[in-house]
Tab-separated table of C-alpha atoms and ligand atoms in Angstrom:
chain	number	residue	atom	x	y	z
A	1	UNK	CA	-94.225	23.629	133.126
A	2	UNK	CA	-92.448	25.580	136.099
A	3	UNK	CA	-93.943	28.345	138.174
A	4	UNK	CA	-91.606	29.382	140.372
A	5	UNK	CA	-88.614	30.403	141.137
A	6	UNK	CA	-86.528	29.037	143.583
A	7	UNK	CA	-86.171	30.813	147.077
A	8	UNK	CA	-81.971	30.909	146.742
A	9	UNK	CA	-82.270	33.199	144.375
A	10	UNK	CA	-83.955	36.880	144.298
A	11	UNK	CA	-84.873	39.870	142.222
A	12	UNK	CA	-83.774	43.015	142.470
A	13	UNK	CA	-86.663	45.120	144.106
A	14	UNK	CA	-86.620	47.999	141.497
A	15	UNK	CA	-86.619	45.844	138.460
A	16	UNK	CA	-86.346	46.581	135.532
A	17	UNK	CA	-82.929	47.583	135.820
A	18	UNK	CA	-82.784	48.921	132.782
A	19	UNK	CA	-85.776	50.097	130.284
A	20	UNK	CA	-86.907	52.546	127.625
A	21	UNK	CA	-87.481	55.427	130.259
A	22	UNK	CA	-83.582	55.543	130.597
A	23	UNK	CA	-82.663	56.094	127.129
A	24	UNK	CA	-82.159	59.460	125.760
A	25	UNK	CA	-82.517	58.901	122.463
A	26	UNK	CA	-84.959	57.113	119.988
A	27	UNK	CA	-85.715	53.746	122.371
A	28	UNK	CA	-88.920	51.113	122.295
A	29	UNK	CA	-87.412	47.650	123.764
A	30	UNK	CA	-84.056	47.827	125.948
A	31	UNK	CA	-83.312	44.120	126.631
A	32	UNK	CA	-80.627	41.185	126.029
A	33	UNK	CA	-77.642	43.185	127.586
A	34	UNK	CA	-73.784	42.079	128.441
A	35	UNK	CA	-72.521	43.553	131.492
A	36	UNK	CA	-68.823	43.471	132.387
A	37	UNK	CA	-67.014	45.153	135.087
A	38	UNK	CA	-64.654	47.373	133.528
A	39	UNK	CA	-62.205	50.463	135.059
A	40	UNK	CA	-64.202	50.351	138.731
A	41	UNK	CA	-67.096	50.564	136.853
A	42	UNK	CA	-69.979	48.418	135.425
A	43	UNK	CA	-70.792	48.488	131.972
A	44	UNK	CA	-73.524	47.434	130.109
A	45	UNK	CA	-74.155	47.098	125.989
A	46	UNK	CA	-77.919	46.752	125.435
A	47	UNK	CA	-80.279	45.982	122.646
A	48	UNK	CA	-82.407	49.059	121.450
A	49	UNK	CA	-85.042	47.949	119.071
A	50	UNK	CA	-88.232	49.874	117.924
A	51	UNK	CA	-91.337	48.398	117.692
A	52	UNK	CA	-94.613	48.880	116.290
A	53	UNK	CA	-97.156	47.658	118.804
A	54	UNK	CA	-100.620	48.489	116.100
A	55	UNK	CA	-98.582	45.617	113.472
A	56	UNK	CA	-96.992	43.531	116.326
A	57	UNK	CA	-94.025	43.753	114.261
A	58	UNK	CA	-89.943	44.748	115.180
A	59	UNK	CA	-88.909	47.833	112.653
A	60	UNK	CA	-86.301	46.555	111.070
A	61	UNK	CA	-84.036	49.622	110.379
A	62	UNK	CA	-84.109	50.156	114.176
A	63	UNK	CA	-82.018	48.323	116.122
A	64	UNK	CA	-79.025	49.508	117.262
A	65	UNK	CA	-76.482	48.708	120.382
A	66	UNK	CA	-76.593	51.428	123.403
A	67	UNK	CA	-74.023	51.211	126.161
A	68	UNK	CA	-74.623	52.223	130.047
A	69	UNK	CA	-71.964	53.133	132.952
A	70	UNK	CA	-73.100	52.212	136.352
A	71	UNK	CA	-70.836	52.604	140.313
A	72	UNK	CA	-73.025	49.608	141.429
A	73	UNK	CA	-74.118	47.518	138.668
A	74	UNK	CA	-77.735	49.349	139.622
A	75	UNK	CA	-78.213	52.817	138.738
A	76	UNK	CA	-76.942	53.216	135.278
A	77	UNK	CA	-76.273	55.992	132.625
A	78	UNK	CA	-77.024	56.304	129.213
A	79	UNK	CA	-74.638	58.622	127.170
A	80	UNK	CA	-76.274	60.702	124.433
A	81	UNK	CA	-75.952	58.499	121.720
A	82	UNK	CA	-75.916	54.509	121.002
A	83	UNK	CA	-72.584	52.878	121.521
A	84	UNK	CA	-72.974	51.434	117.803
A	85	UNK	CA	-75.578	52.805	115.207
A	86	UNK	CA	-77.669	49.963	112.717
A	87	UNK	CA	-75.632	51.329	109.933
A	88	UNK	CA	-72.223	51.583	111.579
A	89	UNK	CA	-72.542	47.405	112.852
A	90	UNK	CA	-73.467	47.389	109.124
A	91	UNK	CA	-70.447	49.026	107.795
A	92	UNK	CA	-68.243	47.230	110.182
A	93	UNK	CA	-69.651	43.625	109.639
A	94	UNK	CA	-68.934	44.781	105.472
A	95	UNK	CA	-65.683	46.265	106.447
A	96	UNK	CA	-64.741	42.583	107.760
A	97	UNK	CA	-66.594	39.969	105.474
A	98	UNK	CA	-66.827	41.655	102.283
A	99	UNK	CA	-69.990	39.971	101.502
A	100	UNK	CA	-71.418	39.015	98.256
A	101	UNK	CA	-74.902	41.118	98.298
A	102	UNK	CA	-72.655	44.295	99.502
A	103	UNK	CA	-74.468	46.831	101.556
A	104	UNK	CA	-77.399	44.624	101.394
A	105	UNK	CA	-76.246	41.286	103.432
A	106	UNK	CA	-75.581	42.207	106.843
A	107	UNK	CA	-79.159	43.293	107.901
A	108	UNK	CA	-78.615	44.146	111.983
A	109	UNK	CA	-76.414	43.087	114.514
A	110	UNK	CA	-78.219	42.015	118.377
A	111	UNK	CA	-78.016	40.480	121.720
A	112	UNK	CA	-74.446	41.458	122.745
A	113	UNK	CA	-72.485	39.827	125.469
A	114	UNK	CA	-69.309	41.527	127.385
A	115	UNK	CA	-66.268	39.579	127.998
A	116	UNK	CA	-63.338	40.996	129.301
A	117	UNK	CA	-60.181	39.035	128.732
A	118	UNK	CA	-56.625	39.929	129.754
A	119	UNK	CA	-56.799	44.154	129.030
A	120	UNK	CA	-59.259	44.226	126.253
A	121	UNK	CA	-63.202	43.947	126.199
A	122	UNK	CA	-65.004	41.701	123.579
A	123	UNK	CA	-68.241	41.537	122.396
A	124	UNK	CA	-69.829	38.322	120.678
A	125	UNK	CA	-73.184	39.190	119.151
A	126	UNK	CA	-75.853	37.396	116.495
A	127	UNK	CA	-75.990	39.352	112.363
A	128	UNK	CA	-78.614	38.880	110.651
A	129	UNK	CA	-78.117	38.271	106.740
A	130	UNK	CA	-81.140	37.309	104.093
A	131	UNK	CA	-78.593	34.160	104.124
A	132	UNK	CA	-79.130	32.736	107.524
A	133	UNK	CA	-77.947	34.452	111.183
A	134	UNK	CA	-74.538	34.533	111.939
A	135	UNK	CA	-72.197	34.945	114.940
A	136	UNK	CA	-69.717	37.127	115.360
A	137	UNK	CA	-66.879	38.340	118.083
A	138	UNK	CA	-65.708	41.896	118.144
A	139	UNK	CA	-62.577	43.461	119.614
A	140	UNK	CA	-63.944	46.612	121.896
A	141	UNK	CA	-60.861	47.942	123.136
A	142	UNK	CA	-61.266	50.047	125.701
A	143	UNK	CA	-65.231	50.627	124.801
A	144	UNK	CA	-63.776	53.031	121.794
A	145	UNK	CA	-64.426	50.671	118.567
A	146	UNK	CA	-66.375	47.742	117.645
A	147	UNK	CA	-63.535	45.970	115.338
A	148	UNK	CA	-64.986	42.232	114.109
A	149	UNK	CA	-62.581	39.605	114.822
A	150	UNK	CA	-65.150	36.985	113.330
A	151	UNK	CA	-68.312	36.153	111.969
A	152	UNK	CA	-69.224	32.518	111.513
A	153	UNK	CA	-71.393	30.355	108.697
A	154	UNK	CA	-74.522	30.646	109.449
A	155	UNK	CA	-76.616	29.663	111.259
A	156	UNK	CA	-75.201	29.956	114.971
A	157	UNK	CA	-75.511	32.534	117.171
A	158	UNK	CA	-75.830	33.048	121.257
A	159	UNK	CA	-72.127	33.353	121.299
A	160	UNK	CA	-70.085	33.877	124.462
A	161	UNK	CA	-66.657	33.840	125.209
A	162	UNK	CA	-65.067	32.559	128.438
A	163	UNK	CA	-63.255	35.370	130.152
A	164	UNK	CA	-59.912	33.292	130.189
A	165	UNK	CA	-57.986	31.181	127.478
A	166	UNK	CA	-58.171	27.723	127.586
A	167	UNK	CA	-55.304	25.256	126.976
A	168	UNK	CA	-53.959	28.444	125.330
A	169	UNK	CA	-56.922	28.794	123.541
A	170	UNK	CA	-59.737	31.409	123.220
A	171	UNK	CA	-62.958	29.651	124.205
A	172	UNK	CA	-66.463	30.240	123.664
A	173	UNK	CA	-69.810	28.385	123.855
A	174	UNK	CA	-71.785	28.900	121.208
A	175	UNK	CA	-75.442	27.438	119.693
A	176	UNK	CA	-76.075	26.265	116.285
A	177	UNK	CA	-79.152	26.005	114.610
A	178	UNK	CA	-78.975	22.370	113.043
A	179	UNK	CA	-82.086	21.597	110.841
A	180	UNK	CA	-81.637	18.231	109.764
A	181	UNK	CA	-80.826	15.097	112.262
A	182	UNK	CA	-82.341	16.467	115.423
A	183	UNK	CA	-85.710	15.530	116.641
A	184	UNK	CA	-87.612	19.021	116.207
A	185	UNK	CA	-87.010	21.605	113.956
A	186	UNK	CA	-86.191	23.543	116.872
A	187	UNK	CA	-83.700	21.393	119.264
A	188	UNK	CA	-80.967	23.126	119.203
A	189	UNK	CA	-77.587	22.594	121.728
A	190	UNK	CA	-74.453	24.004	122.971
A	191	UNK	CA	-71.615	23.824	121.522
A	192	UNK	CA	-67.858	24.409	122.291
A	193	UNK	CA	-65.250	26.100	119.967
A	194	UNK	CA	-61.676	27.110	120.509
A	195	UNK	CA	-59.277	29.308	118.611
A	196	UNK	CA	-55.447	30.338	118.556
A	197	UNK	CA	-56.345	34.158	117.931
A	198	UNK	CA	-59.883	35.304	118.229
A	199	UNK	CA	-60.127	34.675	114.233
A	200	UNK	CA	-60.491	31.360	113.444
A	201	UNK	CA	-62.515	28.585	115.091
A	202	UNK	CA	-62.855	25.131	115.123
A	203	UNK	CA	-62.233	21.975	116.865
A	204	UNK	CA	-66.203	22.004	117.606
A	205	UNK	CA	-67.300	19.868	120.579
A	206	UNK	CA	-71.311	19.268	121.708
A	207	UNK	CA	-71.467	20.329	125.385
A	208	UNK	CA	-75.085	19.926	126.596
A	209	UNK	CA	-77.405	18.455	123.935
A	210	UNK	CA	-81.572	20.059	124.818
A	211	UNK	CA	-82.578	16.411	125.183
A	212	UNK	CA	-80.527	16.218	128.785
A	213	UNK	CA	-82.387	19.197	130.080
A	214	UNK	CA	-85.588	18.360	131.746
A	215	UNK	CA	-87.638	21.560	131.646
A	216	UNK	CA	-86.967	21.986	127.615
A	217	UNK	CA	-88.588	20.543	125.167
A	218	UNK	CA	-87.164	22.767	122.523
A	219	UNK	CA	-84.133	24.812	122.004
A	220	UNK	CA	-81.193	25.717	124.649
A	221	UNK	CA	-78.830	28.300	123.996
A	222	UNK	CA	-75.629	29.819	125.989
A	223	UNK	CA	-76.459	32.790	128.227
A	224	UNK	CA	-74.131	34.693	130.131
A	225	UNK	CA	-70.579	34.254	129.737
A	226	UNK	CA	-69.473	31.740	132.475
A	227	UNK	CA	-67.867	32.827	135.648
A	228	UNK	CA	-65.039	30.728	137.366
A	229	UNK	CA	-65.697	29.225	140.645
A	230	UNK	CA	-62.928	27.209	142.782
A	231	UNK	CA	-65.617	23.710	141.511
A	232	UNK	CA	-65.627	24.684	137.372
A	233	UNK	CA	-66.992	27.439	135.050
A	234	UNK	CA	-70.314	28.562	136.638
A	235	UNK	CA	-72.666	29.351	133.537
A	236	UNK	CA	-76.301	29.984	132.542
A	237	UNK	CA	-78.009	29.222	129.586
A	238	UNK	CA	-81.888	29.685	128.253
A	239	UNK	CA	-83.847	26.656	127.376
A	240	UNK	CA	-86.972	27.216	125.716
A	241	UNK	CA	-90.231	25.178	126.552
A	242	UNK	CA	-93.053	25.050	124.006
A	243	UNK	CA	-96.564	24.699	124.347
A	244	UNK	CA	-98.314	25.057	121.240
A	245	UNK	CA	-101.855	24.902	123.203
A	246	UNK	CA	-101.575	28.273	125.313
A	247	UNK	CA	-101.142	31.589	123.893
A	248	UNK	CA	-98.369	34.078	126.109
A	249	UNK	CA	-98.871	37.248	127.176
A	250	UNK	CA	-97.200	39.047	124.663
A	251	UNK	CA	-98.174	41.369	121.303
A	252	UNK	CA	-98.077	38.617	118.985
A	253	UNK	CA	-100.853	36.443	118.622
A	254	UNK	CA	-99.388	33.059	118.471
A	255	UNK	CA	-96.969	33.507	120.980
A	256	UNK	CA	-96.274	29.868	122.753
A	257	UNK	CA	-92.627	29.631	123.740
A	258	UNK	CA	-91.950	29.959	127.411
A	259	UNK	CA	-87.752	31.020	128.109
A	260	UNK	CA	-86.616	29.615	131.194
A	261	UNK	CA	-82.767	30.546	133.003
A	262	UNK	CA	-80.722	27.312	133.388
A	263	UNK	CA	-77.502	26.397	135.123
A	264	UNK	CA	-74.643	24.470	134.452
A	265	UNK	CA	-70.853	23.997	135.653
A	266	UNK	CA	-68.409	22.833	133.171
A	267	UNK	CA	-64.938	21.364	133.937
A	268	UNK	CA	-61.970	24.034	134.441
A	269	UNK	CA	-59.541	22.552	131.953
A	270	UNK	CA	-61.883	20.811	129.477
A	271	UNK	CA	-65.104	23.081	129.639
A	272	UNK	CA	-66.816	21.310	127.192
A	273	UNK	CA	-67.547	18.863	129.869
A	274	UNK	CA	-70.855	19.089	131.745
A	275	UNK	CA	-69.838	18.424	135.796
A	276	UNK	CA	-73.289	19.637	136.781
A	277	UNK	CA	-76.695	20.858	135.972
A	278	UNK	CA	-79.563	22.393	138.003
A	279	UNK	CA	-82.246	20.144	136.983
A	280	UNK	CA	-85.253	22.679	137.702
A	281	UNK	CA	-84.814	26.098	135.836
A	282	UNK	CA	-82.661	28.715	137.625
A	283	UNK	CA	-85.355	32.060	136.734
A	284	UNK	CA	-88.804	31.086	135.456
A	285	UNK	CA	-90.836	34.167	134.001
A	286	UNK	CA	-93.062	35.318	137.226
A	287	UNK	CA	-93.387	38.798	137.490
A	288	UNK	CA	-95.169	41.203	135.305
A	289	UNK	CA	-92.035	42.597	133.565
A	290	UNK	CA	-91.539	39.129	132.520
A	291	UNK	CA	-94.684	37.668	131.859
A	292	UNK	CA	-95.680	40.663	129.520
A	293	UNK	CA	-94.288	42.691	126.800
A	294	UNK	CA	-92.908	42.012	123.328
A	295	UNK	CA	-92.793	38.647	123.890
A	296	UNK	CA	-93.687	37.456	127.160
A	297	UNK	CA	-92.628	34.472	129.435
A	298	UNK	CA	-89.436	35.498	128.461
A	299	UNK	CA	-86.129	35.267	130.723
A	300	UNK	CA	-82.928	35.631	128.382
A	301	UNK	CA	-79.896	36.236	130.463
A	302	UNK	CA	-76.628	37.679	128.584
A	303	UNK	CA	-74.900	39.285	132.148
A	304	UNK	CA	-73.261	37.195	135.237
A	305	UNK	CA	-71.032	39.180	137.439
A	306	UNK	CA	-69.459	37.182	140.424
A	307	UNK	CA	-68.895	39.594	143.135
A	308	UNK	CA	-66.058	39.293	146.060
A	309	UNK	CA	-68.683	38.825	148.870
A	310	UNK	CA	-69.565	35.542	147.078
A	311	UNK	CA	-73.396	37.056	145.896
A	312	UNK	CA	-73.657	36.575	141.796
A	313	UNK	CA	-75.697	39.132	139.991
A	314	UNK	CA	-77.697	37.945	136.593
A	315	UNK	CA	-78.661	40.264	134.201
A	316	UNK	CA	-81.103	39.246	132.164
A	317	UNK	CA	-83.792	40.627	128.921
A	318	UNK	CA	-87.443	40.093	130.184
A	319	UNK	CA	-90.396	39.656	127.437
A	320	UNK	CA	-88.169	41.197	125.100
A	321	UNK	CA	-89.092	44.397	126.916
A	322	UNK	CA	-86.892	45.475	129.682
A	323	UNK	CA	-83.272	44.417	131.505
A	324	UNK	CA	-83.955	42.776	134.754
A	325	UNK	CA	-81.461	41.593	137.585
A	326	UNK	CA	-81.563	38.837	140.126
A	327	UNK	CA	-78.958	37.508	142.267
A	328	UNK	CA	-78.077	34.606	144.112
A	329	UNK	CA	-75.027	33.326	146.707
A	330	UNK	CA	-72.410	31.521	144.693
A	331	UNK	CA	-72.199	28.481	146.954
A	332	UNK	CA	-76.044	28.140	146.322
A	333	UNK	CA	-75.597	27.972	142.542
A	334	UNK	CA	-72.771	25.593	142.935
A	335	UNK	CA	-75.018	23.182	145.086
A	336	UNK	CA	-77.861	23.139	142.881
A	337	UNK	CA	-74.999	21.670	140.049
A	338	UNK	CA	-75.064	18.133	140.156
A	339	UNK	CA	-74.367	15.368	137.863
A	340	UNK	CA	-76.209	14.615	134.604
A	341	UNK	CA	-78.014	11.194	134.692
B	401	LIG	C1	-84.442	34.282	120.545
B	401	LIG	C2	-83.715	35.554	120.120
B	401	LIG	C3	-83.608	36.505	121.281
B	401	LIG	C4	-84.963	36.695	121.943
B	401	LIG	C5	-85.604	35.356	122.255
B	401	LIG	C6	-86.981	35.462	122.861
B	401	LIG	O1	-84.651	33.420	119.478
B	401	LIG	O2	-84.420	36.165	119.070
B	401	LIG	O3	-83.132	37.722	120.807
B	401	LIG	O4	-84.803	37.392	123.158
B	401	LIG	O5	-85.678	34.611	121.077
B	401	LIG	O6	-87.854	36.116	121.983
């Protein structure tokens, strides 16, 4: 189990960057952004959920998507009302799959992630259905409509997409949830999928299996959507340690999973090729934000922004709770990359 942080990279001093208090309208748990630079601005699609802290328990009908507009990627501003209501991802997951159960199959749509690529914003995010979770990609236009490209068999989810095509190809990492063949019922990996047009996917490759990560010994999942260095695609992921021994700090009981930030760097042409891997974690869940709150020991980053001076900003959910942000140099995080054994 990891403790600590490493020294290359810090927190912002006013964290949470984002939380509850910011929120003009019905709020509980703001966490599990994207943030994208967009138009000289920073933007920011958030998680809203409501939760009931007597029961320990989410309310289901409450989750919705809010949106934030920032100068500096640090003081941010909620509009009035969310960027997408529960029942209008509903209606335009429906609109899209035309799904069996009708109004009753697409139960919520969560943990969005913001990638701009050529003049349009896109937004992969995780639906839940009573059939399994699945992942979808929307086309966001100019931050104007939510208009679903895609939405995968389930189960998968943690989708991102790169913020360039590939080959030609849109590109995206993306995490399964296989439950036959692996070791655990929960070792999950990274995957890598490609399409011609946003719509259809396929030619699936494994990129980093949670076996080759040293602090896991559960699930890994993609994080932030990567960032392009001169070396590779710079990109972080969450890998999940579990110690079924040790209760966490958080409103449920049996609460044992701790969620660590990891690094990677995949090859520029063929990124579903590890080139390097930070063998410690990149964030481990140390401050109070992050230790307590929905769930705590919980870092779950869904935001990367590389920034001209060379400093890279994370944005990340902590304990379910709040939105934190930490940043690092970019020739630091490319150091700490280095071969898999
Ligand atoms: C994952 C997802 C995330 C959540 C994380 C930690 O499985 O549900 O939305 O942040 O667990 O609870």
């Amino acid at each position: 189990m990891y403790t600590r942080t490493p020294a290359f990279i810090q927190r912002y001093e006013q964290n949470p960057v984002l939380s509850c208090k910011d929120v003009p309208y019905e709020t509980g748990l703001v966490f599990n952004a994207g943030v994208a630079k967009w138009d000289n601005q920073y933007v920011m699609i958030f998680r809203n959920d409501l939760a009931d802290m007597q029961t320990q328990t989410l309310h289901q009908g409450h989750t919705n998507l809010g949106i934030a507009w920032s100068p500096d990627g640090k003081q941010w501003e909620v509009p009035d009302t969310p960027f997408l209501s529960q029942e209008q991802a509903r209606e335009k997951c429906r609109a899209f799959h035309e799904p069996r159960f009708g109004d009753q199959e697409i139960k919520r749509v969560y943990d969005p992630r913001i990638t701009v690529l050529g003049d349009a914003a896109y937004l992969c995010f995780a639906a839940d259905t009573p059939h399994g979770i699945c992942g979808g990609v929307a086309d966001l236009g100019d931050f104007d409509r939510f208009d679903v490209l895609s939405l995968s068999a389930p189960d998968n989810r943690n989708m991102v997409l790169f913020p360039e095509k590939i080959n030609g190809k849109w590109a995206r990492l993306e995490r399964p949830f296989p439950i036959y063949g692996r070791p655990g019922p929960e070792n999950f990996d990274i995957w890598y999928s490609e399409s011609p047009d946003g719509i259809h996917w396929g030619r699936n490759r494994l990129v980093l299996g949670s076996e080759e990560v040293p602090y896991v010994n559960n699930k890994i999942g993609p994080a932030a959507p990567p960032v392009k260095t001169e070396k590779g695609w710079l990109t972080t992921f969450h890998g999940v340690y579990k110690d079924e021994e040790t209760p966490l700090n958080a409103w449920h009981e049996n609460w044992f999973k701790t969620y660590y930030a990891g690094l990677m760097l995949l090859d520029l042409e063929r990124p579903w090729k590890v080139i390097g891997m930070m063998k410690e974690p990149l964030l481990v869940p140390e401050t109070e934000h992050e230790l307590k709150g929905f769930r705590g020991s919980v870092i779950f980053p869904g935001g990367m922004i590389s920034e001209p001076d060379g400093t890279v900003n994370i944005y990340y959910g902590a304990a379910d709770t709040v939105e934190c942000l930490a940043n690092a140099h970019v020739d630091d995080l490319l150091s700490q990359c280095t071969p898999l054994a």
